[in-house]
Every structure is written in C-alpha cells, then in structure tokens.
C-alpha cells in the first residue's frame, strides 16, 4: 500500500536532477583544460594548481577558517547555555525576551543583521573606542550572534526529547548537580552539540552579506573574495575551489551519517 | 535495643506499635500553583515493609514519591526517614534510591557502568565497586550482559538493570515508580515474585507506586489507596479488599456491586437496610453506627453472590432479575443480571465442572442471594 | 547530628554558588543577544531618523545641546524619500512578488519530493535525505555561481540547444528575472523539503487506508486527507523560504540584471555605493515591518507543530 505513484517518482527524479546538475557541472568543468567554463577541451588539473598558488584565495580561506572556528565555538557555548536556560529553568526575568531573540536571527534577512551590527559597531567605537575599527573581531561577533540561534534550536530540541528522569536518576544516586551535568546531560546532548557546531562552522564559512557589512580592510573572507571574482565572470579556479569544498563536505557527511546510525538491538 | 521481629516472619508492627515508624510523613502538602497534588497526608511506614501507593493517574501518588526522593519540595509538612528530618537534604544526599518508571538508564553507559554509577559517586574504590556490581548483576541474573548498552537489552532486562542500579547503594528506602508498568502481563507476574524475593533477602524498605490493583495486592504488606491527593484508606491487602471504608475504595479495588438504601432497623448486633433500587431488604449481622432512615450503601463482591432458579428462603438478602449477559472467561463466568429497576448486578461463578448441564442461560429469571456477613456497609 | 549539619552547610554553600551560577548561565546568552541583536535594531531605528552627512560617521546626531537646551532633531525625510521615489516602492513590491512566486514554485517542486522520501523504504530514505542536506552544507555562493555557467549566453544550456539544432541563436537567460527565480528556487528548495518531509513522515498510513476503505480514490484521499494534514509543514517551509528571499541580495546581484529590483540589493547599494546610511536604515526598518506578519505566522506554525508532536 505504501507505494509511490509514477508521477511522484518522476517528479522526485527531476527534482534531484535540478539539485545536482549544477553541482556536477561545477565539478566536471573544474577539470577542463580551456578557460571557458562551458566548452570541454580536455582533462586538466591546472586550475587546482593555480588555485593552490593564489595567495589571495589562500589568505582569505585561512581567515574564513579562523573566523568559522572561533564563531562556531563561541556560538556553541552561548547557544547551548541559551537552550539549557529555556528548557530547564522554570521562570525568570527575561525568559520570553530570550526565547524571542534566540530564534529571531534564523529568519532575519542577512542585509538587516549586517547593517544593524555595523551601525552598532560604529556607534560603540564612537562612544567607547571599542571595537577599534572593523575586521576579524567584528565578523566573529556577528557570526556568533546568528550561529548561536542555530545551535540553540538544535540543542533545545534534543533537550526536550531527553528523558528528565535521567538527570534525576543521577542525582538520586548521589551525583551533585554540576556532576550530573557533566556525567549525564552533556553526553546525552553531545550529538546535538556536534551538529550545532558543524552547522555554525559551515554557516560562518558561507556567509557573504553579514561579513561584507562588518568587515574592514585586511579582513576579506573567502566568500567576499569569491564574490568579487565571480562578479567579473566565471573562472575555472573557482570551479576547482567548489569541487574541493564539495568533496570535503560529502566525505564529512557520509562519515557522520555512518557514525550516527543507531545500532540494532540483538 | 532488642531486634523487632521481622515482617517477613509475619510481624505486623503497624498493629503492634512496638517499633518506631521508619518513615514518618506528617501533614505533607504539595501545591503546583492552584492545583493541590498532595493534600495533607500523614502516614507511617515501618522498616522492611513493602508499601504500595495505589491510585489512578493524577491522584498524587507519584508526587508523594518524588517528595520522598527529594525531587519536589513540599509546600508544607514534614518527611522523616529513620529519625532524620529530610527538609534540607537534597536528593543526592538522601538515604533513598529510586527506580524510575522509564528506568532512566544512562544510554551512553554500559550495564556495568550504570550499576556502578552510585558507588562511584560515594567514592568507593574501583575494585570494591567491581565486586559489588558483579554480585548485584548476579542477583538480578544479568552477569552476561554487563558490557552491553541499555539499547541492546529487552524490556525485562532493562527493568532488572534499573532495579540493580537502585539497590547497589543499599538504600534504607527504595522508591519504585510503576516498576512493572512497562512489562507485558506474563513477565509482570513473574517479576512480581522476583521483586518480593529480592526485597525480603535484602531487607530494604520498599515504597511502590502503582495504578494496578492486582500488582498492589500481590506485592504489598500494606496498601495506601490514594484519591485526589489524599490517602483514603491504609490497610493490608485483604483489609482494603474485604473491608473497604468508602465506595471509592470498594469500587477501585476489584469489582463490586453497590446498593443504595436507607436504614430500616438499627440494633446493637444487626442492621437492616431497605434498598429501593434492589427492591430488597438487606440484613447485616453486625452493628453499624448509624441512625434510623439514614442513607447508606451496601457493597458486595461478585464472587460472594449465588445465583439460583428457586426463590431463597427467608425475607432478606436476595434480589430478583433476568440474566442479561454472560461472559465466559475460562476459570469463571461473569453474569450480568438486570433487576426490575434497571440496575445491573455482576455475579461471578467458578466453572468447576467441564460441562454444566444445568447452566444458566440468557433471559433466565433468577434470584441472586448472599450471606448475611458477606458484604460491607458504607456510610460514604 | 554532625552529618546532618554537614549536609545542610554543604547545601547552603552549594546554593550560594547555585544562584550565582544560575544568573551567570542566564545572563551570558541573554546579554549577548541584547547587546548584539536587540540594541543594533534600536540603533538602526535611531539612524533612520538622522540626516546623511559627509563625515565620520556619515550621519547627524539626533540629540544636540544648543544654548543649554537639549534639542531632538528627527528627520522624517528618509521615510518621505522612500515614498516619493518610485524605486523603493517598486523594489519592495517586486521583492514580495519574487518571494511569493518562488515560494510557490519551490512548494510545487518540493511537495512530491518530500512525499516520495517520506514514503520510500527506510534505507533509501536515509540516502535521499542526505542528498537533500548535502548541498546545504556546501557553499551557497558557489552553488549560485554554478548557474552562471549553465545559463549564460555561451553556457551549457545554450550549447546543448544549439548543438542539437533546436535554436540557432542563443537564448538570453542570464541577467533576467528568470535566472533570479531559478537561483532562488534552487538555493531554497531544501528549506521547503525538510519541514514538509518531517510533517509527511509522521502521517499515519492507516489514515490513507481508512480513506481508501471508505471509498475515496487516491487523488481524493490526497486532497481530502494528506494535503490538509500537511498544512503546518507547508506553512513552515513557505515561511522559511519567503522571509529570507524578501531580503535576498546575492542571487539578484549575481544572476539578475540591472532591471532586477529587489530591496536587499537596493539596501546594499544605498549603503555601499551611495553611502547614505540613514536611508539604508529606513529601508531596513520598513523591510522589518513588512516581515513581521510572516515571522509571527511562522512562529505560530512552529509552536503548533511542536505542540502536536509532544
């Protein structure tokens, strides 16, 4: 009875083709000899060599990785605290404010977040002299703010699903609250923490708009460099970069999904 | 201090009053906002008892248990365990352990680690802990599963891990929240006796919360029946079954027929009740404190009723009706007999012969009668 | 007795750390968001009433001391400017239009896919879900970039069409609204599929069997049972697409042409090209006001689905 009709099957096949044809074309033309990204002129890996010798791209990539690592880690701490507070604490001043603010960045257009944070930084600099200028620090703050929303949502749903009597059982067996948190709560929500961090890391690596607003001279992230190159037209070394990213992500996702598969009951 | 006689050997400290109660609950109340979950409960429980708190969902039995464990703070009242006031003692420092309804096994730890967790928190050395865990797993027959994770166990095995984990610290008091609730019927019956054996061999006091009256009857030394946050009756299993004090208790435990009536004659050694709905006069062979014409209820269990085609002798203790429904259940049959007033009376009859030629059938006109000491008179 | 005291003293100390720790745990995320999320909006709101100046920072102060008096100067001109100049109203309107139609198209494409994944075998479901999520983890910018190679005049589609002899002249697709729609639907499709899938996978198959048993054809069953029950998923998915698309900048900037008007692009240009911060702020405030209704709608849908699943 649970069978999909031919219409649904065809529509799904076309849907997946729509999703993957651009990605596949990116990969194929990264190995193209010609500079024209669209006409096949033979196999070559020269664009990879060019990419790996491009100091601008490599520098931007390094900056982006640093920012992504810092923001993901900060967002993990802040988002987890926020989720814990919202799920576990019964009532306190500002609870509804916190729950409203923590998910709002999920749907806020990037241009608004970027503009508002830039105006804040400019205002703060005028008032307190901090942050002096804009660059890595301001991008990390901005990315942390919107990434913590994702962490909070992921961790929150895991906490809600968690059987609260697990914590009570540990308490009952003589563990003090802090001990309970590290022995029980943290290991149980660990998968959510991992996916929250990874999600934040990729979101930060991927962001162009917010970073463009709050960045300053000397802190061009990878998406900013790609954007300025792409605006001038297609170039095969960008295809090579895309291919590298796709391969890394695909390997990561496959590993993650095989690791997280639940073991069968014997 | 001389050692009191063991409950396992038939002692009844709640009657003898020779011993100080092990757990004293006095005027305990818990409110959640406007809602009163536990309403002014006072209760004494003795050492080595297996006490069941029995009631429907939302009656407050779990809240009471959680206050004993220290997960909920009482709104007012006092809990004393072994002479020590529990008011400022947090859950992790109480001499109690709990077995959770969901078992609450730590999913990221093996069976062994789960059971050892309590010992490690007490700073027991690794080798001592390993020995104790091995003994405990042996007791619950799980030695071969020591290295497994909870998700790799069956429901019954998980239940035993939870029990082992809660017993390993040799608590003075073990609290069990619906310990058999998640097991299927057959396994539940086997496990009931296992639980009693373990309780008797370790001499730990058990308080069990359950909604299953059969389970409560089988397990407990005494039962506390709860309704709307209050304990409505405390007694040994046969007491709450044979001598319920209210219609709620009579109805909640087992099946019962209740006739509403008014006192027609009141003497020191008997009382007579006339019931409109039964169209009968009831003679009870003991005195009841009541007044003439007072409204009362007469409760009688289905197995204490007899069906006959002939009219019983005498003027009292029978009703007349038509067989409306017969439910054959193998060991016994349940008859639903409709009286002229429309009231249904349930009668059970054990099926002694394999084939009863003179069996009753649908629409038979029958008399239902009972012994003058078979029922109880209830004032509320 | 000493043991009892030990416990109660220990607990008292713990409690003190507890309340301190508690306010720390609450305070850190709360204040972070107040400072870096709430206050910035207040700043944007404030600056939307300022006057553009050629200075650092390039806007006037609202409060000034003049002859010992505090003077509050609110320039409503920025908002007046938004109304006077057709550009802004057209841009808002066209953003909402683009967002609406791309949401609709995404819904039409996503529904059968989500339906298929929800009803396929468990093994295949895992793989397909992974395939939906995978592009989401790769660079958004690069996926939009991929379409340039496909759509441009000497791009893949035109090459294929011309080599097959279907057209002799290349079809212009890049820098058109068509390209913008393709890019938007493509990037936001996973956001539509995932909530729809989570909703459809919970649909009890016996409901469909009951409907069939009562004499409904598969198509009737779909419209009378499946579709109404998947409403929360459809709303959640639609809002996840609609709201960010209204403010979208990258896709119209890369795939659209000079006549592609979208408010995200207008804000960007106002800020980066014209350096008119007050007007950019006013544009942002109006955008926010327009988005309040869909945001509230989405929160309600989320709460409804959270309530239904618990």
PDB file of C-alpha atoms in Angstrom, chain B residues 18-186:
ATOM      1  CA  UNK B  18       6.145  -1.753  69.317  1.00  0.00           C
ATOM      2  CA  UNK B  19       8.540  -0.150  66.897  1.00  0.00           C
ATOM      3  CA  UNK B  20       9.022   3.477  65.946  1.00  0.00           C
ATOM      4  CA  UNK B  21       7.946   4.012  62.356  1.00  0.00           C
ATOM      5  CA  UNK B  22      10.854   4.096  59.898  1.00  0.00           C
ATOM      6  CA  UNK B  23       9.291   6.768  57.704  1.00  0.00           C
ATOM      7  CA  UNK B  24       7.053   9.412  59.172  1.00  0.00           C
ATOM      8  CA  UNK B  25       5.151  11.618  56.803  1.00  0.00           C
ATOM      9  CA  UNK B  26       3.241  14.338  58.624  1.00  0.00           C
ATOM     10  CA  UNK B  27       0.766  16.811  57.158  1.00  0.00           C
ATOM     11  CA  UNK B  28       2.561  16.743  53.828  1.00  0.00           C
ATOM     12  CA  UNK B  29       1.104  19.010  51.164  1.00  0.00           C
ATOM     13  CA  UNK B  30       2.289  19.876  47.671  1.00  0.00           C
ATOM     14  CA  UNK B  31       0.680  22.540  45.540  1.00  0.00           C
ATOM     15  CA  UNK B  32       1.504  23.343  41.917  1.00  0.00           C
ATOM     16  CA  UNK B  33       0.055  26.813  41.581  1.00  0.00           C
ATOM     17  CA  UNK B  34      -3.652  26.427  42.266  1.00  0.00           C
ATOM     18  CA  UNK B  35      -3.604  22.663  41.978  1.00  0.00           C
ATOM     19  CA  UNK B  36      -3.127  20.604  45.135  1.00  0.00           C
ATOM     20  CA  UNK B  37      -1.339  17.426  44.114  1.00  0.00           C
ATOM     21  CA  UNK B  38      -0.811  16.058  47.621  1.00  0.00           C
ATOM     22  CA  UNK B  39      -3.240  17.153  50.299  1.00  0.00           C
ATOM     23  CA  UNK B  40      -2.210  16.994  53.940  1.00  0.00           C
ATOM     24  CA  UNK B  41      -1.033  13.384  54.061  1.00  0.00           C
ATOM     25  CA  UNK B  42       0.043  11.789  57.309  1.00  0.00           C
ATOM     26  CA  UNK B  43       1.434   8.272  57.067  1.00  0.00           C
ATOM     27  CA  UNK B  44       3.784   5.968  58.961  1.00  0.00           C
ATOM     28  CA  UNK B  45       5.727   3.225  57.229  1.00  0.00           C
ATOM     29  CA  UNK B  46       7.759   0.593  59.076  1.00  0.00           C
ATOM     30  CA  UNK B  47      11.166  -0.934  58.445  1.00  0.00           C
ATOM     31  CA  UNK B  48      11.194  -3.693  55.828  1.00  0.00           C
ATOM     32  CA  UNK B  49       7.684  -3.005  54.712  1.00  0.00           C
ATOM     33  CA  UNK B  50       6.692  -3.263  51.067  1.00  0.00           C
ATOM     34  CA  UNK B  51       4.205  -0.456  50.956  1.00  0.00           C
ATOM     35  CA  UNK B  52       2.130   0.239  47.849  1.00  0.00           C
ATOM     36  CA  UNK B  53       0.667   3.603  46.978  1.00  0.00           C
ATOM     37  CA  UNK B  54      -2.288   2.733  44.791  1.00  0.00           C
ATOM     38  CA  UNK B  55      -4.401   5.155  42.806  1.00  0.00           C
ATOM     39  CA  UNK B  56      -5.469   6.342  39.385  1.00  0.00           C
ATOM     40  CA  UNK B  57      -3.461   8.755  37.263  1.00  0.00           C
ATOM     41  CA  UNK B  58      -3.213  12.232  38.732  1.00  0.00           C
ATOM     42  CA  UNK B  59      -4.086  11.104  42.266  1.00  0.00           C
ATOM     43  CA  UNK B  60      -0.793  12.445  43.629  1.00  0.00           C
ATOM     44  CA  UNK B  61       0.968   9.151  44.262  1.00  0.00           C
ATOM     45  CA  UNK B  62       3.972   9.978  42.075  1.00  0.00           C
ATOM     46  CA  UNK B  63       4.284  13.460  43.568  1.00  0.00           C
ATOM     47  CA  UNK B  64       4.349  11.921  47.044  1.00  0.00           C
ATOM     48  CA  UNK B  65       7.088   9.539  45.940  1.00  0.00           C
ATOM     49  CA  UNK B  66       9.093  12.358  44.367  1.00  0.00           C
ATOM     50  CA  UNK B  67       8.895  14.329  47.605  1.00  0.00           C
ATOM     51  CA  UNK B  68      10.346  11.339  49.443  1.00  0.00           C
ATOM     52  CA  UNK B  69      13.169  11.149  46.880  1.00  0.00           C
ATOM     53  CA  UNK B  70      13.804  14.881  47.150  1.00  0.00           C
ATOM     54  CA  UNK B  71      12.869  15.876  43.591  1.00  0.00           C
ATOM     55  CA  UNK B  72       9.983  18.034  44.752  1.00  0.00           C
ATOM     56  CA  UNK B  73       9.966  20.333  47.742  1.00  0.00           C
ATOM     57  CA  UNK B  74       6.860  20.044  49.914  1.00  0.00           C
ATOM     58  CA  UNK B  75       4.670  23.130  50.142  1.00  0.00           C
ATOM     59  CA  UNK B  76       4.196  22.283  53.805  1.00  0.00           C
ATOM     60  CA  UNK B  77       4.586  19.323  56.128  1.00  0.00           C
ATOM     61  CA  UNK B  78       7.445  17.095  57.082  1.00  0.00           C
ATOM     62  CA  UNK B  79       9.184  13.920  55.954  1.00  0.00           C
ATOM     63  CA  UNK B  80      11.316  11.964  58.385  1.00  0.00           C
ATOM     64  CA  UNK B  81      13.357   8.937  57.380  1.00  0.00           C
ATOM     65  CA  UNK B  82      14.932   6.874  60.160  1.00  0.00           C
ATOM     66  CA  UNK B  83      14.543   9.735  62.594  1.00  0.00           C
ATOM     67  CA  UNK B  84      16.147  12.302  60.315  1.00  0.00           C
ATOM     68  CA  UNK B  85      14.220  15.296  59.007  1.00  0.00           C
ATOM     69  CA  UNK B  86      14.587  15.449  55.223  1.00  0.00           C
ATOM     70  CA  UNK B  87      13.666  19.126  54.840  1.00  0.00           C
ATOM     71  CA  UNK B  88      17.152  20.383  53.952  1.00  0.00           C
ATOM     72  CA  UNK B  89      18.550  17.218  52.491  1.00  0.00           C
ATOM     73  CA  UNK B  90      18.954  17.375  48.705  1.00  0.00           C
ATOM     74  CA  UNK B  91      18.119  14.377  46.547  1.00  0.00           C
ATOM     75  CA  UNK B  92      21.766  13.346  46.158  1.00  0.00           C
ATOM     76  CA  UNK B  93      22.327  13.149  49.908  1.00  0.00           C
ATOM     77  CA  UNK B  94      19.192  11.216  50.884  1.00  0.00           C
ATOM     78  CA  UNK B  95      19.360   7.624  52.113  1.00  0.00           C
ATOM     79  CA  UNK B  96      16.857   6.694  49.439  1.00  0.00           C
ATOM     80  CA  UNK B  97      17.148   5.442  45.905  1.00  0.00           C
ATOM     81  CA  UNK B  98      14.573   5.377  43.213  1.00  0.00           C
ATOM     82  CA  UNK B  99      13.649   3.104  40.382  1.00  0.00           C
ATOM     83  CA  UNK B 100      12.086   5.168  37.645  1.00  0.00           C
ATOM     84  CA  UNK B 101       9.069   4.315  35.583  1.00  0.00           C
ATOM     85  CA  UNK B 102      11.056   4.914  32.394  1.00  0.00           C
ATOM     86  CA  UNK B 103      14.004   3.119  34.091  1.00  0.00           C
ATOM     87  CA  UNK B 104      16.144   6.180  33.219  1.00  0.00           C
ATOM     88  CA  UNK B 105      19.127   4.024  32.279  1.00  0.00           C
ATOM     89  CA  UNK B 106      22.026   6.187  31.121  1.00  0.00           C
ATOM     90  CA  UNK B 107      22.082   5.473  27.381  1.00  0.00           C
ATOM     91  CA  UNK B 108      25.786   6.198  26.968  1.00  0.00           C
ATOM     92  CA  UNK B 109      26.961   3.791  29.671  1.00  0.00           C
ATOM     93  CA  UNK B 110      27.142   0.018  29.729  1.00  0.00           C
ATOM     94  CA  UNK B 111      25.041  -2.031  32.139  1.00  0.00           C
ATOM     95  CA  UNK B 112      28.060  -2.332  34.409  1.00  0.00           C
ATOM     96  CA  UNK B 113      28.747   1.411  34.420  1.00  0.00           C
ATOM     97  CA  UNK B 114      25.085   2.173  35.038  1.00  0.00           C
ATOM     98  CA  UNK B 115      25.007  -0.070  38.088  1.00  0.00           C
ATOM     99  CA  UNK B 116      28.358   1.212  39.356  1.00  0.00           C
ATOM    100  CA  UNK B 117      27.405   4.881  38.986  1.00  0.00           C
ATOM    101  CA  UNK B 118      26.021   5.285  42.512  1.00  0.00           C
ATOM    102  CA  UNK B 119      29.048   3.603  44.081  1.00  0.00           C
ATOM    103  CA  UNK B 120      31.480   5.807  42.169  1.00  0.00           C
ATOM    104  CA  UNK B 121      29.701   8.905  43.485  1.00  0.00           C
ATOM    105  CA  UNK B 122      30.254   7.630  47.002  1.00  0.00           C
ATOM    106  CA  UNK B 123      33.955   7.294  46.332  1.00  0.00           C
ATOM    107  CA  UNK B 124      34.021   3.507  46.524  1.00  0.00           C
ATOM    108  CA  UNK B 125      37.271   2.157  45.107  1.00  0.00           C
ATOM    109  CA  UNK B 126      37.160   0.694  41.599  1.00  0.00           C
ATOM    110  CA  UNK B 127      37.904  -2.863  42.677  1.00  0.00           C
ATOM    111  CA  UNK B 128      35.338  -2.825  45.510  1.00  0.00           C
ATOM    112  CA  UNK B 129      32.776  -1.368  43.151  1.00  0.00           C
ATOM    113  CA  UNK B 130      33.519  -4.020  40.536  1.00  0.00           C
ATOM    114  CA  UNK B 131      32.940  -6.774  43.115  1.00  0.00           C
ATOM    115  CA  UNK B 132      29.685  -5.300  44.322  1.00  0.00           C
ATOM    116  CA  UNK B 133      28.451  -4.735  40.780  1.00  0.00           C
ATOM    117  CA  UNK B 134      29.272  -8.338  39.888  1.00  0.00           C
ATOM    118  CA  UNK B 135      27.324  -9.588  42.923  1.00  0.00           C
ATOM    119  CA  UNK B 136      24.372  -7.384  42.126  1.00  0.00           C
ATOM    120  CA  UNK B 137      24.282  -8.380  38.451  1.00  0.00           C
ATOM    121  CA  UNK B 138      24.408 -11.977  39.632  1.00  0.00           C
ATOM    122  CA  UNK B 139      21.419 -11.358  41.889  1.00  0.00           C
ATOM    123  CA  UNK B 140      19.340  -9.987  39.026  1.00  0.00           C
ATOM    124  CA  UNK B 141      20.731 -12.626  36.622  1.00  0.00           C
ATOM    125  CA  UNK B 142      22.338 -10.192  34.234  1.00  0.00           C
ATOM    126  CA  UNK B 143      26.015 -11.111  34.613  1.00  0.00           C
ATOM    127  CA  UNK B 144      26.439 -11.977  30.947  1.00  0.00           C
ATOM    128  CA  UNK B 145      25.030  -8.618  29.839  1.00  0.00           C
ATOM    129  CA  UNK B 146      27.442  -6.475  31.858  1.00  0.00           C
ATOM    130  CA  UNK B 147      29.147  -4.977  28.802  1.00  0.00           C
ATOM    131  CA  UNK B 148      26.005  -4.180  26.870  1.00  0.00           C
ATOM    132  CA  UNK B 149      24.429  -0.782  26.383  1.00  0.00           C
ATOM    133  CA  UNK B 150      20.813  -0.294  27.517  1.00  0.00           C
ATOM    134  CA  UNK B 151      19.590  -0.073  23.917  1.00  0.00           C
ATOM    135  CA  UNK B 152      20.787  -3.653  23.353  1.00  0.00           C
ATOM    136  CA  UNK B 153      18.581  -5.084  26.111  1.00  0.00           C
ATOM    137  CA  UNK B 154      14.992  -6.268  26.197  1.00  0.00           C
ATOM    138  CA  UNK B 155      12.361  -4.548  28.336  1.00  0.00           C
ATOM    139  CA  UNK B 156      12.603  -7.109  31.119  1.00  0.00           C
ATOM    140  CA  UNK B 157      16.395  -6.897  31.183  1.00  0.00           C
ATOM    141  CA  UNK B 158      16.302  -3.118  31.382  1.00  0.00           C
ATOM    142  CA  UNK B 159      13.887  -3.359  34.271  1.00  0.00           C
ATOM    143  CA  UNK B 160      16.365  -5.557  36.142  1.00  0.00           C
ATOM    144  CA  UNK B 161      19.269  -3.216  35.401  1.00  0.00           C
ATOM    145  CA  UNK B 162      17.229  -0.351  36.821  1.00  0.00           C
ATOM    146  CA  UNK B 163      16.498  -2.405  39.908  1.00  0.00           C
ATOM    147  CA  UNK B 164      20.132  -3.390  40.317  1.00  0.00           C
ATOM    148  CA  UNK B 165      21.281   0.195  39.930  1.00  0.00           C
ATOM    149  CA  UNK B 166      18.861   1.452  42.549  1.00  0.00           C
ATOM    150  CA  UNK B 167      19.749  -1.301  45.022  1.00  0.00           C
ATOM    151  CA  UNK B 168      23.547  -1.173  44.741  1.00  0.00           C
ATOM    152  CA  UNK B 169      23.954   1.573  47.346  1.00  0.00           C
ATOM    153  CA  UNK B 170      21.913  -0.491  49.814  1.00  0.00           C
ATOM    154  CA  UNK B 171      19.485   2.354  50.405  1.00  0.00           C
ATOM    155  CA  UNK B 172      17.441   2.404  53.593  1.00  0.00           C
ATOM    156  CA  UNK B 173      14.439   3.062  51.437  1.00  0.00           C
ATOM    157  CA  UNK B 174      13.828   2.114  47.826  1.00  0.00           C
ATOM    158  CA  UNK B 175      11.196   4.050  45.909  1.00  0.00           C
ATOM    159  CA  UNK B 176       9.716   2.328  42.884  1.00  0.00           C
ATOM    160  CA  UNK B 177       7.609   4.257  40.389  1.00  0.00           C
ATOM    161  CA  UNK B 178       5.416   1.827  38.436  1.00  0.00           C
ATOM    162  CA  UNK B 179       8.267  -0.702  38.424  1.00  0.00           C
ATOM    163  CA  UNK B 180       6.437  -3.251  36.305  1.00  0.00           C
ATOM    164  CA  UNK B 181       4.342  -0.874  34.225  1.00  0.00           C
ATOM    165  CA  UNK B 182       6.302  -1.309  31.005  1.00  0.00           C
ATOM    166  CA  UNK B 183       6.328  -5.116  31.037  1.00  0.00           C
ATOM    167  CA  UNK B 184       3.786  -7.393  29.399  1.00  0.00           C
ATOM    168  CA  UNK B 185       1.369  -9.351  31.550  1.00  0.00           C
ATOM    169  CA  UNK B 186       3.181 -12.660  31.782  1.00  0.00           C
TER     170      UNK B 186
END
